Structure formats: structure tokens, C-alpha cells
Amino acid sequence: MRCYGPDIPESTAEFLKSALAEKGHKKGYRTAPVRSTAINRLAECERKFLWSERLGLQPRTYNSALSRGAWYHEYTRCFRLGLDPGPVSEEKWVKAEKELIEDAGPDMLLPGGVDVASVLREMKEDQDVAFAMATAMWKRFPCPGPDSHFVIARDPQYRPIVENIYEVGLSSHIQGIQPIKFDCVICPAGNQKVLWIVDEKTTSLEPAVRASSLSFSTQTFLYALALEYLTFQWGWQCGIAGFVHNVVKVPTIRQKQHELFADYVKRVEDWYAEDPDPGKSRMLQSWTRFSHTPTGAVEYPPDFFENLKAQKAASSRLPRFAKFPRREAACFNFNRTCPYLPLCAADPATWPGTIGQRFKFKFREDTETGIPLPILPPENVDHV
């Protein structure tokens, strides 16, 4: 029980270990997979990284931005693959509704006294906004579009590389086997020797501002590293050319009472068409070509590998709380309070009660699954 440190009461340690054991982590903690969000969280606050990535504590609250982004990705995936978003979104809605009800108590209230019915109304609004955003983006910047000379790349099983999970193992940089999922990978028609990674971004900022850091984003190079590993394993003789970022600003427009949904979507499309000037465009598509070594491999910035090294170290050591210090500067960001502050500010003896009221133990990869994709016969695929 001393894996959490001698300053943690035995009862609290027993509570944590039992909860993690139920999730399949019998040691009472897990080695966190390398993700850009985890790397950024570690840099922000080591204690926050411990809570969320090593112990799997997630707030039992509704996160509008995350939900809207997930819906947006779902719709762009459907548009990209030519799928009807109706049945897909209905299935996703049923799953999300069930999870919200499970998070609520018998009184159907979430932490803070928020009733599930009001959250469901907010989630429906986020779903509608995401559909309007995805529709507007796809009409302006389809990637790949019907008139483009690019097509979706396909893996060795001839599945389109769109939101599908692959296992990546890079022992020198990453701890163990890691799941990776690309929004999309494209290539010139008839030539899979040149690959471009596509990533969708939603933001409350001006898209040009949000895109300004993407050229050195951890996520950008983590995807490149993973794709280089996969293509090597697949025996492909190809190069990773660069990244395509589709960045779209979240509109403040909401559907009016008695307004038809199609009319609402049209209003959102018109709002995006009213770009004030090129520097403040409400959506943009940014193509960034990687620098390459003389051998053709992607040239990575040195601090990228330092970030990987830091997470590998933080993920492999014992989760002793004293070794994961709290950072007060991370408690309040953008007028938001860190959800883990009630734990960090409290006596460890009270953690089980607080966790039971406000949190759940949940790891992203425990529920993340690949999307069933069509497998084309070999004669319909451009081979590498």
C-alpha cells in the first residue's frame, strides 16, 4: 500500500488500490500511454497528471467543449467516408445518455446539483452546433474533396485510415505498446509513397491564432512518429510529407425556437462565409510540410523527444504523491478552476468521500475502440 507514499493514510491507499484493481490495474496504478494531452498535462502540473493519467480520475461533470469536439469529429468522419451521420449519431447519443445517467445519483443529479435533464439539453445543443460546424467546414474544405487529386490512404488490410486505432510500439521513446488513432491520412491518387496526416481542430480562438503553434505541436510530431513506425512495420517505402490542419471556430449562433434545423445550419454556414478579413477567418485549412533528414525521415525538434522522455519517466515511477508536486499556477486557467483542486487542497484522509461524490475512475483507452471500416478488394486499392 506504500506505493502512494508514507504520507497517505492506509484507508485512502486501500480505497485507491481497490478502485484501480476493479479497472484491471491490480497494482493500484497504471503506466500512462503517451498522448499529447498527457504530455501537456504533465507539463502543466505533475499532480494533475497523476490524478488523471496514472489513477484515471475523471470529473463526473459534463464538458461541453470536449463533447462538441467529439461530435464534430464524428460528423467529419461520416462525411469523409460517405456515411449517413443519422444512425451513427443516434448510437453515440444513446451511449452518452446512458453514461450521464450512470454518473448521476438516484436523484438524477450530477455533482453540484446539476440535473441530468438540463445536461442532456446542453448536449443536444452541442451536437447540433457540431453538425453545423462540420457541414460548413466540409463544404469549404473537404479533405480529401471530390475534385482533389488526393485520396484517403489505406492500410495493409485495405481499410481507409480514418479514425481507426493502431498499436504502436517504440521502445526507445515510448513505454510499451501504445494505441494511436489518426483523424485521417491522405495521399496523392495512385501514390501512397507520399502521406499527409489530417487533423481536425475546433477552437474558441481565432483559427489563425490557434494554428500558430501547430508547427511545433507535440501532437503533430507524435502522429508523425507513430505513422513512420507503422509504415516501417507494414514494409512501405514511403515518406511522411506533412500535416493538414482543419481549424474551425465554434460559433455562438444557436438554434432559435421553432426554427427548422436546416435553416439553422444554413445560418451557421452564412456566418462562416462572412469572414471579416483573411487574418480573422472563422475557419482555415493549413498545410505544413515537415523538414526531413537526408534519409527522408521526418526531422523532429529536440524538445519533442524531451517531452516523450519526461512522460516516460513520470509514467514508470511509483505514483508517490510527494513525487508529483502540485503547481498552484495550474489551479486557475482562463477563469476555470482545476477540477482536482478539491482533492489537492484537502486532507488525504478525506479523498475517498470526495472522489465518490465528484469523480469516477475511467481511462480513455478502456472504452476507446476502433471504427468498423469497409475492407475493399485488392484490385480497388492503389498499392504502395
Short mmCIF file of C-alpha atoms in Angstrom, two decimals:
data_model
loop_
_atom_site.label_atom_id
_atom_site.label_comp_id
_atom_site.label_asym_id
_atom_site.label_seq_id
_atom_site.Cartn_x
_atom_site.Cartn_y
_atom_site.Cartn_z
CA MET A 1 0.00 0.00 0.00
CA ARG A 2 3.01 2.26 0.29
CA CYS A 3 3.16 2.79 -3.46
CA TYR A 4 1.35 6.12 -2.91
CA GLY A 5 3.84 7.25 -0.27
CA PRO A 6 4.05 7.05 3.55
CA ASP A 7 2.07 10.28 3.97
CA ILE A 8 -1.12 8.71 2.53
CA PRO A 9 -3.40 7.05 5.15
CA GLU A 10 -3.81 3.30 4.86
CA SER A 11 -7.57 3.61 4.37
CA THR A 12 -7.13 6.02 1.45
CA ALA A 13 -4.45 3.83 -0.12
CA GLU A 14 -6.72 0.79 0.19
CA PHE A 15 -9.57 2.73 -1.43
CA LEU A 16 -7.43 3.80 -4.38
CA LYS A 17 -5.90 0.38 -4.91
CA SER A 18 -9.26 -1.41 -4.78
CA ALA A 19 -10.82 1.03 -7.24
CA LEU A 20 -7.92 0.67 -9.69
CA ALA A 21 -7.93 -3.12 -9.31
CA GLU A 22 -11.56 -3.15 -10.45
CA LYS A 23 -10.42 -1.39 -13.62
CA GLY A 24 -7.82 -4.10 -14.23
CA HIS A 25 -4.83 -2.33 -12.66
CA LYS A 26 -4.06 -4.58 -9.72
CA LYS A 27 -1.02 -2.61 -8.60
CA GLY A 28 -3.23 0.39 -7.91
CA TYR A 29 -1.95 2.48 -10.80
CA ARG A 30 -1.15 2.17 -14.47
CA THR A 31 1.55 3.21 -16.92
CA ALA A 32 0.04 6.12 -18.82
CA PRO A 33 0.02 5.77 -22.63
CA VAL A 34 1.80 8.55 -24.46
CA ARG A 35 -0.72 11.08 -25.69
CA SER A 36 -0.30 14.75 -26.46
CA THR A 37 -2.92 15.61 -23.82
CA ALA A 38 -0.99 13.61 -21.21
CA ILE A 39 2.31 15.28 -22.14
CA ASN A 40 0.73 18.71 -21.92
CA ARG A 41 -0.93 17.84 -18.62
CA LEU A 42 2.38 16.71 -17.16
CA ALA A 43 3.99 19.99 -18.17
CA GLU A 44 1.07 21.91 -16.67
CA CYS A 45 1.00 20.14 -13.28
CA GLU A 46 2.53 16.82 -12.22
CA ARG A 47 -0.18 16.17 -9.62
CA LYS A 48 -2.88 16.69 -12.25
CA PHE A 49 -1.05 14.18 -14.44
CA LEU A 50 -1.04 11.70 -11.55
CA TRP A 51 -4.74 12.11 -10.87
CA SER A 52 -5.90 11.83 -14.45
CA GLU A 53 -3.32 9.74 -16.33
CA ARG A 54 -1.93 7.36 -13.69
CA LEU A 55 -5.00 6.94 -11.45
CA GLY A 56 -7.71 7.58 -14.04
CA LEU A 57 -9.78 10.05 -12.01
CA GLN A 58 -12.25 11.89 -14.25
CA PRO A 59 -14.76 14.51 -13.05
CA ARG A 60 -18.39 13.41 -13.07
CA THR A 61 -19.40 16.56 -14.88
CA TYR A 62 -20.34 17.39 -18.44
CA ASN A 63 -17.61 19.03 -20.51
CA SER A 64 -19.29 20.95 -23.30
CA ALA A 65 -16.11 21.65 -25.28
CA LEU A 66 -14.98 18.02 -25.24
CA SER A 67 -18.44 16.76 -26.14
CA ARG A 68 -18.83 19.23 -29.00
CA GLY A 69 -15.39 18.31 -30.33
CA ALA A 70 -16.24 14.61 -30.20
CA TRP A 71 -19.48 15.18 -32.12
CA TYR A 72 -17.61 17.30 -34.67
CA HIS A 73 -15.06 14.52 -35.25
CA GLU A 74 -17.90 12.00 -35.60
CA TYR A 75 -19.59 14.04 -38.31
CA THR A 76 -16.42 14.79 -40.27
CA ARG A 77 -15.62 11.07 -40.20
CA CYS A 78 -19.04 10.31 -41.66
CA PHE A 79 -18.67 12.95 -44.38
CA ARG A 80 -15.18 11.67 -45.20
CA LEU A 81 -16.33 8.06 -45.57
CA GLY A 82 -19.65 8.88 -47.23
CA LEU A 83 -21.67 7.52 -44.30
CA ASP A 84 -25.11 8.61 -43.19
CA PRO A 85 -24.47 10.52 -39.94
CA GLY A 86 -28.01 9.86 -38.68
CA PRO A 87 -27.68 6.28 -37.39
CA VAL A 88 -24.12 6.94 -36.22
CA SER A 89 -25.09 9.97 -34.15
CA GLU A 90 -28.13 8.15 -32.74
CA GLU A 91 -25.93 5.31 -31.49
CA LYS A 92 -23.46 7.80 -29.99
CA TRP A 93 -26.29 9.71 -28.32
CA VAL A 94 -27.70 6.58 -26.65
CA LYS A 95 -24.25 5.73 -25.30
CA ALA A 96 -23.63 9.26 -23.99
CA GLU A 97 -27.07 9.46 -22.40
CA LYS A 98 -26.54 6.14 -20.63
CA GLU A 99 -23.17 7.30 -19.28
CA LEU A 100 -24.65 10.54 -17.93
CA ILE A 101 -27.43 8.67 -16.15
CA GLU A 102 -24.88 6.28 -14.64
CA ASP A 103 -22.79 9.24 -13.41
CA ALA A 104 -25.82 10.76 -11.69
CA GLY A 105 -27.15 9.51 -8.40
CA PRO A 106 -30.61 8.08 -7.75
CA ASP A 107 -31.91 11.64 -7.67
CA MET A 108 -30.62 12.13 -11.25
CA LEU A 109 -28.31 14.92 -10.12
CA LEU A 110 -24.68 15.34 -11.11
CA PRO A 111 -22.11 16.87 -8.73
CA GLY A 112 -23.03 20.46 -7.92
CA GLY A 113 -26.75 19.69 -8.04
CA VAL A 114 -26.96 19.82 -11.85
CA ASP A 115 -29.87 17.73 -13.11
CA VAL A 116 -29.34 15.28 -15.94
CA ALA A 117 -32.23 16.70 -17.99
CA SER A 118 -30.55 20.11 -18.29
CA VAL A 119 -27.25 18.47 -19.24
CA LEU A 120 -29.00 16.45 -21.94
CA ARG A 121 -30.44 19.67 -23.38
CA GLU A 122 -26.95 21.18 -23.40
CA MET A 123 -25.53 18.07 -25.04
CA LYS A 124 -28.22 18.22 -27.75
CA GLU A 125 -27.29 21.85 -28.40
CA ASP A 126 -23.61 20.90 -28.65
CA GLN A 127 -24.49 18.09 -31.04
CA ASP A 128 -26.44 20.47 -33.29
CA VAL A 129 -23.66 23.07 -33.26
CA ALA A 130 -21.08 20.38 -34.11
CA PHE A 131 -23.16 19.19 -37.08
CA ALA A 132 -23.49 22.73 -38.40
CA MET A 133 -19.74 23.32 -37.95
CA ALA A 134 -18.81 20.06 -39.69
CA THR A 135 -21.23 20.73 -42.54
CA ALA A 136 -19.81 24.22 -43.13
CA MET A 137 -16.20 23.03 -42.91
CA TRP A 138 -16.78 20.11 -45.23
CA LYS A 139 -18.38 22.28 -47.87
CA ARG A 140 -15.47 24.72 -47.87
CA PHE A 141 -12.51 22.46 -47.10
CA PRO A 142 -13.35 18.82 -47.87
CA CYS A 143 -10.24 16.75 -47.24
CA PRO A 144 -9.95 14.91 -49.48
CA GLY A 145 -12.54 16.56 -51.69
CA PRO A 146 -14.24 15.12 -54.78
CA ASP A 147 -12.20 17.39 -57.07
CA SER A 148 -8.91 16.85 -55.23
CA HIS A 149 -6.05 14.75 -56.54
CA PHE A 150 -5.71 13.35 -53.01
CA VAL A 151 -7.44 10.23 -51.72
CA ILE A 152 -7.70 8.52 -48.34
CA ALA A 153 -4.72 6.22 -47.74
CA ARG A 154 -5.45 2.59 -46.87
CA ASP A 155 -3.65 0.24 -44.52
CA PRO A 156 -2.42 -3.27 -45.49
CA GLN A 157 -5.93 -4.66 -44.81
CA TYR A 158 -7.26 -2.10 -47.32
CA ARG A 159 -9.13 -0.18 -44.64
CA PRO A 160 -9.28 3.61 -45.04
CA ILE A 161 -7.04 5.23 -42.42
CA VAL A 162 -9.80 7.25 -40.80
CA GLU A 163 -10.33 7.20 -37.01
CA ASN A 164 -9.00 3.64 -36.77
CA ILE A 165 -6.87 2.56 -33.81
CA TYR A 166 -3.43 1.06 -34.42
CA GLU A 167 -0.94 -0.34 -31.95
CA VAL A 168 2.41 1.43 -31.91
CA GLY A 169 5.47 0.26 -30.02
CA LEU A 170 8.59 2.42 -29.93
CA SER A 171 10.69 1.08 -27.07
CA SER A 172 13.30 3.82 -27.29
CA HIS A 173 10.79 6.65 -27.00
CA ILE A 174 7.50 5.25 -25.74
CA GLN A 175 6.72 2.93 -22.84
CA GLY A 176 5.23 -0.32 -24.17
CA ILE A 177 2.56 -0.66 -26.86
CA GLN A 178 0.53 2.49 -27.42
CA PRO A 179 -2.85 2.98 -29.12
CA ILE A 180 -2.88 5.67 -31.80
CA LYS A 181 -5.78 6.98 -33.85
CA PHE A 182 -5.43 9.35 -36.80
CA ASP A 183 -8.32 11.56 -37.88
CA CYS A 184 -7.28 10.74 -41.44
CA VAL A 185 -4.25 10.02 -43.61
CA ILE A 186 -4.31 11.05 -47.28
CA CYS A 187 -2.04 10.59 -50.26
CA PRO A 188 -1.94 11.58 -53.94
CA ALA A 189 -4.23 9.37 -56.02
CA GLY A 190 -2.35 6.29 -57.16
CA ASN A 191 0.68 7.05 -54.99
CA GLN A 192 0.82 6.01 -51.32
CA LYS A 193 4.53 6.80 -51.18
CA VAL A 194 3.71 10.34 -50.02
CA LEU A 195 1.47 10.58 -46.95
CA TRP A 196 -0.18 13.57 -45.31
CA ILE A 197 -1.72 13.44 -41.82
CA VAL A 198 -5.05 15.26 -41.43
CA ASP A 199 -6.17 16.61 -38.06
CA GLU A 200 -9.42 18.39 -37.16
CA LYS A 201 -9.41 21.20 -34.61
CA THR A 202 -12.29 23.12 -33.04
CA THR A 203 -11.47 26.26 -31.07
CA SER A 204 -12.96 29.29 -29.35
CA LEU A 205 -9.94 31.32 -30.54
CA GLU A 206 -9.38 32.86 -33.92
CA PRO A 207 -8.30 29.90 -36.10
CA ALA A 208 -5.18 31.75 -37.27
CA VAL A 209 -4.14 32.22 -33.65
CA ARG A 210 -4.85 28.57 -32.79
CA ALA A 211 -2.91 27.39 -35.85
CA SER A 212 0.18 29.45 -34.99
CA SER A 213 1.54 26.79 -32.61
CA LEU A 214 0.68 23.71 -34.65
CA SER A 215 4.02 23.64 -36.47
CA PHE A 216 5.71 22.56 -33.23
CA SER A 217 2.75 20.89 -31.55
CA THR A 218 3.53 17.71 -29.61
CA GLN A 219 0.53 16.04 -31.19
CA THR A 220 1.76 16.89 -34.69
CA PHE A 221 5.08 15.13 -34.23
CA LEU A 222 3.66 12.28 -32.14
CA TYR A 223 1.38 11.38 -35.05
CA ALA A 224 4.31 11.63 -37.46
CA LEU A 225 6.45 9.35 -35.28
CA ALA A 226 3.64 6.82 -34.99
CA LEU A 227 2.94 6.83 -38.73
CA GLU A 228 6.64 6.37 -39.52
CA TYR A 229 6.67 3.37 -37.18
CA LEU A 230 3.53 1.86 -38.75
CA THR A 231 4.69 2.28 -42.33
CA PHE A 232 8.03 0.68 -41.41
CA GLN A 233 6.20 -2.26 -39.85
CA TRP A 234 3.97 -2.54 -42.91
CA GLY A 235 7.03 -2.59 -45.17
CA TRP A 236 6.03 0.55 -47.02
CA GLN A 237 8.70 2.56 -48.81
CA CYS A 238 7.16 5.96 -48.30
CA GLY A 239 7.62 9.32 -46.62
CA ILE A 240 5.51 11.47 -44.31
CA ALA A 241 5.20 14.73 -46.21
CA GLY A 242 3.44 16.85 -43.61
CA PHE A 243 0.27 17.79 -41.80
CA VAL A 244 -3.10 19.21 -42.84
CA HIS A 245 -4.88 21.05 -40.04
CA ASN A 246 -8.54 21.96 -40.46
CA VAL A 247 -9.24 24.59 -37.80
CA VAL A 248 -12.76 25.87 -37.22
CA LYS A 249 -14.02 28.45 -34.73
CA VAL A 250 -17.01 27.47 -32.59
CA PRO A 251 -19.96 29.72 -33.50
CA THR A 252 -22.02 31.49 -30.87
CA ILE A 253 -25.13 31.06 -33.03
CA ARG A 254 -27.78 28.77 -31.54
CA GLN A 255 -30.97 27.42 -33.00
CA LYS A 256 -33.99 29.68 -32.46
CA GLN A 257 -37.26 28.44 -31.08
CA HIS A 258 -39.44 27.00 -33.86
CA GLU A 259 -36.56 27.34 -36.36
CA LEU A 260 -36.12 24.41 -38.72
CA PHE A 261 -32.80 22.66 -38.19
CA ALA A 262 -31.89 23.02 -41.88
CA ASP A 263 -32.43 26.78 -41.59
CA TYR A 264 -30.20 26.87 -38.51
CA VAL A 265 -27.41 25.03 -40.33
CA LYS A 266 -27.74 27.50 -43.22
CA ARG A 267 -27.38 30.44 -40.80
CA VAL A 268 -24.18 28.93 -39.42
CA GLU A 269 -22.84 28.41 -42.94
CA ASP A 270 -23.60 32.06 -43.74
CA TRP A 271 -21.82 33.14 -40.55
CA TYR A 272 -18.67 31.34 -41.65
CA ALA A 273 -18.99 32.90 -45.11
CA GLU A 274 -18.93 36.37 -43.51
CA ASP A 275 -15.20 36.19 -42.76
CA PRO A 276 -14.22 39.73 -41.70
CA ASP A 277 -10.74 39.52 -43.27
CA PRO A 278 -8.19 36.80 -44.17
CA GLY A 279 -6.37 37.19 -40.85
CA LYS A 280 -9.56 36.56 -38.90
CA SER A 281 -11.10 33.79 -40.97
CA ARG A 282 -13.51 31.70 -38.93
CA MET A 283 -12.18 28.50 -40.49
CA LEU A 284 -8.98 27.65 -42.25
CA GLN A 285 -7.04 24.77 -43.71
CA SER A 286 -3.30 24.80 -43.04
CA TRP A 287 -0.82 22.60 -44.89
CA THR A 288 2.51 22.25 -43.10
CA ARG A 289 5.36 20.37 -44.76
CA PHE A 290 7.83 18.65 -42.46
CA SER A 291 11.57 19.16 -42.66
CA HIS A 292 13.32 15.89 -43.46
CA THR A 293 16.70 14.32 -42.78
CA PRO A 294 18.95 13.30 -45.72
CA THR A 295 17.47 9.78 -45.44
CA GLY A 296 13.94 11.10 -45.92
CA ALA A 297 12.78 10.68 -42.31
CA VAL A 298 10.89 13.44 -40.52
CA GLU A 299 13.20 15.82 -38.69
CA TYR A 300 11.90 16.17 -35.15
CA PRO A 301 12.56 19.15 -32.87
CA PRO A 302 14.82 18.21 -29.91
CA ASP A 303 12.27 19.32 -27.31
CA PHE A 304 9.76 16.81 -28.71
CA PHE A 305 11.90 13.90 -27.54
CA GLU A 306 12.48 15.64 -24.22
CA ASN A 307 8.71 15.69 -23.77
CA LEU A 308 8.49 11.98 -24.56
CA LYS A 309 11.33 11.26 -22.15
CA ALA A 310 9.62 13.25 -19.40
CA GLN A 311 6.33 11.38 -19.75
CA LYS A 312 8.07 8.02 -19.93
CA ALA A 313 9.80 8.79 -16.63
CA ALA A 314 6.63 10.11 -14.97
CA SER A 315 4.67 7.08 -16.17
CA SER A 316 7.10 4.43 -14.99
CA ARG A 317 7.89 5.56 -11.44
CA LEU A 318 5.77 4.71 -8.42
CA PRO A 319 2.81 7.08 -8.00
CA ARG A 320 4.02 8.57 -4.74
CA PHE A 321 2.09 11.79 -4.32
CA ALA A 322 5.07 13.67 -2.91
CA LYS A 323 6.95 12.95 -6.15
CA PHE A 324 4.16 14.55 -8.20
CA PRO A 325 4.09 18.10 -6.79
CA ARG A 326 1.12 20.43 -7.04
CA ARG A 327 1.50 23.57 -9.13
CA GLU A 328 -0.62 26.44 -7.87
CA ALA A 329 -0.33 28.22 -11.21
CA ALA A 330 -2.34 25.39 -12.80
CA CYS A 331 -5.25 25.69 -10.36
CA PHE A 332 -6.85 28.60 -12.23
CA ASN A 333 -6.61 28.93 -16.01
CA PHE A 334 -8.83 31.02 -18.29
CA ASN A 335 -11.23 31.71 -15.41
CA ARG A 336 -11.61 27.98 -14.84
CA THR A 337 -10.79 26.12 -11.67
CA CYS A 338 -8.94 22.82 -11.95
CA PRO A 339 -11.40 20.00 -11.13
CA TYR A 340 -8.76 18.33 -8.94
CA LEU A 341 -8.36 21.35 -6.64
CA PRO A 342 -10.82 19.94 -4.03
CA LEU A 343 -8.52 16.92 -3.72
CA CYS A 344 -5.23 18.81 -3.73
CA ALA A 345 -6.47 21.22 -1.06
CA ALA A 346 -7.90 18.52 1.23
CA ASP A 347 -6.53 16.10 3.78
CA PRO A 348 -5.76 12.74 2.05
CA ALA A 349 -7.96 11.03 4.63
CA THR A 350 -10.99 12.73 3.06
CA TRP A 351 -10.17 11.77 -0.53
CA PRO A 352 -12.40 8.65 -0.72
CA GLY A 353 -15.50 10.70 0.14
CA THR A 354 -14.64 13.49 -2.28
CA ILE A 355 -13.82 11.06 -5.06
CA GLY A 356 -17.08 9.19 -4.52
CA GLN A 357 -19.07 12.42 -4.85
CA ARG A 358 -17.22 14.17 -7.67
CA PHE A 359 -15.18 11.67 -9.71
CA LYS A 360 -15.15 8.34 -11.45
CA PHE A 361 -12.30 6.01 -12.35
CA LYS A 362 -12.14 5.88 -16.13
CA PHE A 363 -9.32 5.53 -18.63
CA ARG A 364 -9.82 6.75 -22.16
CA GLU A 365 -8.35 3.65 -23.80
CA ASP A 366 -10.58 1.33 -21.75
CA THR A 367 -13.61 2.42 -23.78
CA GLU A 368 -11.94 3.66 -26.95
CA THR A 369 -12.48 1.32 -29.84
CA GLY A 370 -11.65 1.39 -33.50
CA ILE A 371 -14.33 2.26 -36.02
CA PRO A 372 -15.54 -0.66 -38.17
CA LEU A 373 -14.41 0.26 -41.65
CA PRO A 374 -15.10 -1.26 -45.06
CA ILE A 375 -12.40 -3.53 -46.48
CA LEU A 376 -12.00 -3.16 -50.23
CA PRO A 377 -10.79 -5.94 -52.50
CA PRO A 378 -7.13 -5.53 -53.55
CA GLU A 379 -7.97 -4.62 -57.12
CA ASN A 380 -9.72 -1.44 -55.95
CA VAL A 381 -6.78 -0.12 -53.99
CA ASP A 382 -3.73 1.84 -55.05
CA HIS A 383 -0.81 -0.21 -53.73
CA VAL A 384 2.34 1.29 -52.30
#
